[in-house]
mmCIF file of the C-alpha atoms, coordinates in Angstrom:
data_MODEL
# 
_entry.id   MODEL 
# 
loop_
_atom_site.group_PDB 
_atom_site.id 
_atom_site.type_symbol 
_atom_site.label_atom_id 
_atom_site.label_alt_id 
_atom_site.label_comp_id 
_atom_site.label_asym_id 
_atom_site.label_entity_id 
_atom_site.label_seq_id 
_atom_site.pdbx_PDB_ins_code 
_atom_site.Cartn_x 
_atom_site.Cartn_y 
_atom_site.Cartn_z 
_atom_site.occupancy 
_atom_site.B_iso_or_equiv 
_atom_site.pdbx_formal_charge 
_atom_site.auth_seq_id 
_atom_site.auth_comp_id 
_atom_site.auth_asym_id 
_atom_site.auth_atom_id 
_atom_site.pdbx_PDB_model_num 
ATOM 1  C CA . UNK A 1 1  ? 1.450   65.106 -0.627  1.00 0.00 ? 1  UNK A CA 1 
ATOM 2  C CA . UNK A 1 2  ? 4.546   63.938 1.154   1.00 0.00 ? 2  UNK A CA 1 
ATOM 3  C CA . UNK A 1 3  ? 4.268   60.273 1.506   1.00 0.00 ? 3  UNK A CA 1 
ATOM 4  C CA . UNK A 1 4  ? 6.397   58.592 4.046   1.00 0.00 ? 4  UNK A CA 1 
ATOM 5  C CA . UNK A 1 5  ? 8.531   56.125 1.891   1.00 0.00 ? 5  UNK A CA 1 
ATOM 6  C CA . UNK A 1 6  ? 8.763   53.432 4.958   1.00 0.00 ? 6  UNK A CA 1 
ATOM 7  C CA . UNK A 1 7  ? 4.991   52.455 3.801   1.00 0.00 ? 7  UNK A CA 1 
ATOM 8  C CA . UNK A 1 8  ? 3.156   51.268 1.138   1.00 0.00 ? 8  UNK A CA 1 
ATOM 9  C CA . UNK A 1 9  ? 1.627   53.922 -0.843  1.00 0.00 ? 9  UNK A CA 1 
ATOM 10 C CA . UNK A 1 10 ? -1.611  52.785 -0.433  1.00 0.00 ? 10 UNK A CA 1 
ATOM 11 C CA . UNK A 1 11 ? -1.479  52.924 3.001   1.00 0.00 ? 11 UNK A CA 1 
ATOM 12 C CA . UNK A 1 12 ? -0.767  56.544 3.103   1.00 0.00 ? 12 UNK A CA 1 
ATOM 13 C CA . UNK A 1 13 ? -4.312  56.988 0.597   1.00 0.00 ? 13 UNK A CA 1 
ATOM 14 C CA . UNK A 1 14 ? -5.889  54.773 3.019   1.00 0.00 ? 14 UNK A CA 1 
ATOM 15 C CA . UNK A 1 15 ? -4.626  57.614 6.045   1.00 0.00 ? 15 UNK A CA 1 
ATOM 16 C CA . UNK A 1 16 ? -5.684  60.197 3.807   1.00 0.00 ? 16 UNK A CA 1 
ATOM 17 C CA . UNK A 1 17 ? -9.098  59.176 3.817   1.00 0.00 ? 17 UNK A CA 1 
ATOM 18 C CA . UNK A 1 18 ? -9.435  58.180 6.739   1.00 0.00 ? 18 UNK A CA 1 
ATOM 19 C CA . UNK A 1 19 ? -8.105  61.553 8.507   1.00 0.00 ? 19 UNK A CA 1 
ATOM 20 C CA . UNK A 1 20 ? -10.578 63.213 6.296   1.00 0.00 ? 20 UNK A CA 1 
ATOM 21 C CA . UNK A 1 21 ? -13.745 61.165 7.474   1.00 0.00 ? 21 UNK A CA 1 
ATOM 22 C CA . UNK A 1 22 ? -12.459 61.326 11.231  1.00 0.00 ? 22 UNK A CA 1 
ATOM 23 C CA . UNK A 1 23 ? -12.928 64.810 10.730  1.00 0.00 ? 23 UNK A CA 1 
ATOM 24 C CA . UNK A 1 24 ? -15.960 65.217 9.062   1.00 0.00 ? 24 UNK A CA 1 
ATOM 25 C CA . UNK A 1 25 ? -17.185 63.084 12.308  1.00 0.00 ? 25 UNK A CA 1 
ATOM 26 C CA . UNK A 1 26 ? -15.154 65.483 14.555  1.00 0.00 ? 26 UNK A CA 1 
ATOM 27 C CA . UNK A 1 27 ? -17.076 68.506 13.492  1.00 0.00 ? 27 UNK A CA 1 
ATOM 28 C CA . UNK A 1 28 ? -20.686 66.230 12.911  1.00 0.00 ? 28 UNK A CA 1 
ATOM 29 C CA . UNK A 1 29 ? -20.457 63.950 16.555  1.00 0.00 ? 29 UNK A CA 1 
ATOM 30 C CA . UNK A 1 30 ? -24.089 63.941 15.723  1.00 0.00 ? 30 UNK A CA 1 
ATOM 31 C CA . UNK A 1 31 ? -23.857 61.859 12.124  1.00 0.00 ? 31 UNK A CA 1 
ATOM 32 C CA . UNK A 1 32 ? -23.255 58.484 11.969  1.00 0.00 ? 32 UNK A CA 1 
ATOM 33 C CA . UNK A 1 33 ? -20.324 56.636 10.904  1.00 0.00 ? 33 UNK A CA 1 
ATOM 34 C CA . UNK A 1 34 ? -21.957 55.955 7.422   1.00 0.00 ? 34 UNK A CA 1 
ATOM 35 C CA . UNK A 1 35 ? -22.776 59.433 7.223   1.00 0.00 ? 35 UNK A CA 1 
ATOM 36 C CA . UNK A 1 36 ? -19.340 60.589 7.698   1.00 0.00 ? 36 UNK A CA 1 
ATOM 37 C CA . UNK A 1 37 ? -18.425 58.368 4.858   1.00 0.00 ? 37 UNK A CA 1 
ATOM 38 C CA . UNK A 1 38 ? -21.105 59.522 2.507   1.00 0.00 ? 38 UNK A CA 1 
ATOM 39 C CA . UNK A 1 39 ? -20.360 63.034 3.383   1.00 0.00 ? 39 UNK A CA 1 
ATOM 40 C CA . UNK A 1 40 ? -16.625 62.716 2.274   1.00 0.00 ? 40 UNK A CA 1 
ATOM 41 C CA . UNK A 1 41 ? -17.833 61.385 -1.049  1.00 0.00 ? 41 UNK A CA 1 
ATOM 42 C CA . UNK A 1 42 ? -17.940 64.734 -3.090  1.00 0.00 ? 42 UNK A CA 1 
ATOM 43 C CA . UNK A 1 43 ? -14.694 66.402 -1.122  1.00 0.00 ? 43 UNK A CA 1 
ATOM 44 C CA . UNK A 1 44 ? -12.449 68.062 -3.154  1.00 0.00 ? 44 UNK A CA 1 
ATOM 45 C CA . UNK A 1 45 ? -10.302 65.059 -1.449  1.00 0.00 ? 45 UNK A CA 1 
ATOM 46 C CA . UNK A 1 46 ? -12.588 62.331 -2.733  1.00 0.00 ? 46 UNK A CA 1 
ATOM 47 C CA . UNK A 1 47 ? -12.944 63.446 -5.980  1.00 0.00 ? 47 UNK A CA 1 
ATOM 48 C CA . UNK A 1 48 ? -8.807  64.091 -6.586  1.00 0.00 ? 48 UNK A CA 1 
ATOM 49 C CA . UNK A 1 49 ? -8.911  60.738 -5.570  1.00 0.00 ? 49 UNK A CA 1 
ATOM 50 C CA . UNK A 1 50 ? -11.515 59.044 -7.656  1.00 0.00 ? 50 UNK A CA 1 
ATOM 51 C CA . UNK A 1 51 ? -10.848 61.035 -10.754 1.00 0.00 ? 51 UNK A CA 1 
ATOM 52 C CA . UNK A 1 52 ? -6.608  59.566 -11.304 1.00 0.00 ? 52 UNK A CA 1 
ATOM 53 C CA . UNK A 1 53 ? -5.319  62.864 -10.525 1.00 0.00 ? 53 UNK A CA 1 
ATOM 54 C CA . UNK A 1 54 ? -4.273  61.505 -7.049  1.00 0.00 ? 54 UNK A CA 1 
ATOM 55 C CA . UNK A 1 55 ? -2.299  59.337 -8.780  1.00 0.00 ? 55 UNK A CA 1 
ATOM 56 C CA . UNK A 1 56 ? -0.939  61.538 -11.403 1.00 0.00 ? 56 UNK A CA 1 
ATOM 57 C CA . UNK A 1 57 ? 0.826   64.010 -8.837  1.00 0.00 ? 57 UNK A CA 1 
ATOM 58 C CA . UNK A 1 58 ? 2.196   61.008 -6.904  1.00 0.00 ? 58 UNK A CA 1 
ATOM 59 C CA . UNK A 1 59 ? 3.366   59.541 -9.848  1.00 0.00 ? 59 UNK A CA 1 
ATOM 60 C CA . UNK A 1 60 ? 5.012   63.032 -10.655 1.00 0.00 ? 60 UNK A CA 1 
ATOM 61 C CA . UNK A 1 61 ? 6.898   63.043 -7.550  1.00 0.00 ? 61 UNK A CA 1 
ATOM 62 C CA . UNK A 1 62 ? 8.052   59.631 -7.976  1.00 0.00 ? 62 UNK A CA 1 
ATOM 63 C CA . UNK A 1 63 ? 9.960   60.449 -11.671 1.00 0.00 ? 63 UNK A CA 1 
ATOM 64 C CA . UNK A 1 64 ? 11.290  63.979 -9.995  1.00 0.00 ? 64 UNK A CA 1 
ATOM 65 C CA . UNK A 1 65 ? 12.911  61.900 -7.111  1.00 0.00 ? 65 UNK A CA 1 
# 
């Protein structure tokens, strides 16, 4: 989880999900946009995210640098 330290961090979650939705939609042209989304809720991506741990490994990074 290499975040590019000339932006914001939450800018690089904001990529994250987004990537991850523009290829649920990708692989689904079929689904709608608010399918996509609802789709990505439940990803092992959404839930590393909603659950801190996201934030814990980030965090990690940041004391080991």
């Amino acid at each position: 989880m290499k975040a590019d330290k000339e932006k914001p961090y939450v800018i690089f979650m904001a990529e994250l999900i987004y990537k991850n939705i523009a290829k649920i939609k990708n692989n689904n042209q079929d689904i709608s946009n608010i399918d996509a989304i609802e789709r990505f809720i439940g990803t092992p991506v959404y839930e590393e995210i909603s659950s801190g741990k996201f934030h814990d490994i980030w965090f990690k990074e940041l004391e080991s640098n």
